[in-house]
GROMACS .gro file of C-alpha atoms in nm:
model
  119
    1MET     CA    1   1.237  -0.438   0.627
    2ILE     CA    2   1.452  -0.300   0.345
    3ASP     CA    3   1.324  -0.584   0.123
    4ALA     CA    4   0.964  -0.486   0.202
    5ILE     CA    5   1.033  -0.123   0.116
    6SER     CA    6   1.211  -0.222  -0.205
    7SER     CA    7   0.917  -0.445  -0.293
    8ILE     CA    8   0.666  -0.165  -0.238
    9LEU     CA    9   0.875   0.081  -0.438
   10SER     CA   10   0.910  -0.167  -0.725
   11GLN     CA   11   0.534  -0.222  -0.720
   12ILE     CA   12   0.478   0.153  -0.737
   13ARG     CA   13   0.721   0.181  -1.028
   14ALA     CA   14   0.553  -0.109  -1.212
   15HIS     CA   15   0.214   0.050  -1.155
   16GLU     CA   16   0.346   0.381  -1.283
   17LYS     CA   17   0.471   0.211  -1.601
   18ARG     CA   18   0.132   0.045  -1.654
   19THR     CA   19  -0.052   0.374  -1.608
   20ARG     CA   20   0.182   0.550  -1.851
   21ALA     CA   21   0.116   0.278  -2.108
   22ALA     CA   22  -0.259   0.311  -2.047
   23ASP     CA   23  -0.238   0.689  -2.089
   24VAL     CA   24  -0.069   0.647  -2.428
   25ALA     CA   25  -0.329   0.394  -2.550
   26PRO     CA   26  -0.652   0.544  -2.686
   27SER     CA   27  -0.943   0.530  -2.445
   28ASN     CA   28  -1.267   0.354  -2.537
   29GLU     CA   29  -1.468   0.487  -2.241
   30ILE     CA   30  -1.787   0.686  -2.250
   31GLY     CA   31  -1.683   1.049  -2.248
   32GLY     CA   32  -1.315   0.947  -2.235
   33LEU     CA   33  -1.283   1.066  -1.875
   34GLY     CA   34  -1.064   0.779  -1.761
   35GLY     CA   35  -1.267   0.700  -1.452
   36GLY     CA   36  -1.149   0.340  -1.443
   37VAL     CA   37  -1.496   0.207  -1.525
   38ALA     CA   38  -1.421   0.027  -1.849
   39GLY     CA   39  -1.127   0.021  -2.083
   40VAL     CA   40  -1.080  -0.122  -2.431
   41GLY     CA   41  -1.320  -0.410  -2.490
   42GLY     CA   42  -1.501  -0.350  -2.160
   43ALA     CA   43  -1.202  -0.463  -1.951
   44PRO     CA   44  -1.152  -0.264  -1.629
   45GLN     CA   45  -0.857  -0.026  -1.623
   46ALA     CA   46  -0.589  -0.031  -1.358
   47PRO     CA   47  -0.672   0.194  -1.062
   48GLY     CA   48  -0.497   0.528  -1.028
   49PHE     CA   49  -0.223   0.614  -0.782
   50GLN     CA   50  -0.469   0.747  -0.524
   51GLN     CA   51  -0.676   0.429  -0.537
   52THR     CA   52  -0.365   0.211  -0.517
   53LEU     CA   53  -0.238   0.401  -0.215
   54SER     CA   54  -0.579   0.386  -0.050
   55ASN     CA   55  -0.598   0.009  -0.109
   56ALA     CA   56  -0.251  -0.038   0.040
   57ILE     CA   57  -0.346   0.159   0.351
   58ASP     CA   58  -0.667  -0.043   0.382
   59LYS     CA   59  -0.464  -0.365   0.365
   60VAL     CA   60  -0.229  -0.242   0.638
   61SER     CA   61  -0.529  -0.152   0.851
   62ALA     CA   62  -0.682  -0.496   0.796
   63THR     CA   63  -0.350  -0.660   0.888
   64GLN     CA   64  -0.336  -0.461   1.211
   65ARG     CA   65  -0.699  -0.540   1.288
   66THR     CA   66  -0.640  -0.914   1.232
   67SER     CA   67  -0.331  -0.903   1.449
   68GLY     CA   68  -0.524  -0.733   1.728
   69GLU     CA   69  -0.807  -0.985   1.704
   70LEU     CA   70  -0.562  -1.278   1.719
   71GLN     CA   71  -0.385  -1.120   2.015
   72GLN     CA   72  -0.714  -1.073   2.199
   73ALA     CA   73  -0.823  -1.431   2.119
   74PHE     CA   74  -0.491  -1.561   2.255
   75GLU     CA   75  -0.532  -1.357   2.572
   76LEU     CA   76  -0.883  -1.498   2.618
   77GLY     CA   77  -0.750  -1.854   2.584
   78ASP     CA   78  -0.886  -1.947   2.242
   79PRO     CA   79  -0.717  -2.276   2.139
   80LYS     CA   80  -0.718  -2.172   1.770
   81ALA     CA   81  -0.496  -1.872   1.846
   82ASP     CA   82  -0.161  -2.030   1.925
   83LEU     CA   83   0.136  -1.816   2.021
   84ALA     CA   84   0.322  -1.872   1.694
   85ARG     CA   85   0.030  -1.745   1.482
   86VAL     CA   86  -0.013  -1.444   1.708
   87MET     CA   87   0.356  -1.354   1.692
   88VAL     CA   88   0.370  -1.394   1.313
   89ALA     CA   89   0.057  -1.177   1.271
   90MET     CA   90   0.205  -0.911   1.500
   91GLN     CA   91   0.533  -0.909   1.305
   92GLN     CA   92   0.348  -0.885   0.973
   93SER     CA   93   0.148  -0.596   1.109
   94GLN     CA   94   0.459  -0.421   1.235
   95VAL     CA   95   0.648  -0.464   0.906
   96ALA     CA   96   0.349  -0.345   0.703
   97PHE     CA   97   0.313  -0.035   0.921
   98LYS     CA   98   0.685   0.047   0.906
   99ALA     CA   99   0.684   0.008   0.528
  100THR     CA  100   0.381   0.237   0.504
  101VAL     CA  101   0.549   0.500   0.718
  102GLU     CA  102   0.865   0.476   0.506
  103VAL     CA  103   0.666   0.519   0.184
  104ARG     CA  104   0.489   0.819   0.337
  105ASN     CA  105   0.822   0.971   0.440
  106ARG     CA  106   0.959   0.927   0.089
  107LEU     CA  107   0.648   1.079  -0.067
  108VAL     CA  108   0.674   1.379   0.166
  109GLN     CA  109   1.043   1.415   0.084
  110ALA     CA  110   0.970   1.398  -0.290
  111TYR     CA  111   0.696   1.661  -0.249
  112GLN     CA  112   0.934   1.889  -0.059
  113ASP     CA  113   1.203   1.839  -0.324
  114VAL     CA  114   0.960   1.935  -0.598
  115MET     CA  115   0.835   2.237  -0.407
  116ASN     CA  116   1.191   2.357  -0.344
  117MET     CA  117   1.291   2.335  -0.712
  118PRO     CA  118   1.375   2.669  -0.867
  119ILE     CA  119   1.140   2.779  -1.142
   0.00000   0.00000   0.00000
């Protein structure tokens, strides 16, 4: 689980570095609003932090949904849903959820630390 958390944190840091580099580069968008529609040469820009977090939560939700569907198929006797696949899907779902909760806890802690800083 610690490896999963470290992986997520390193992905967040890498994304942060990419967005900082994109902020420094001049924008070639209409109006220069940075909406992620098109970057230099018409290439799409990397999504913002909010979009990245939303995508990660959607992936966790999809993992949990898939796990539930496999579990239900196994319970109904579907031969394609063997016990090993069901258990692996359930463990993936559990790890993804725990990692998401840990990231949320760290974000809340960082927010509280910032709010408690003296001015």
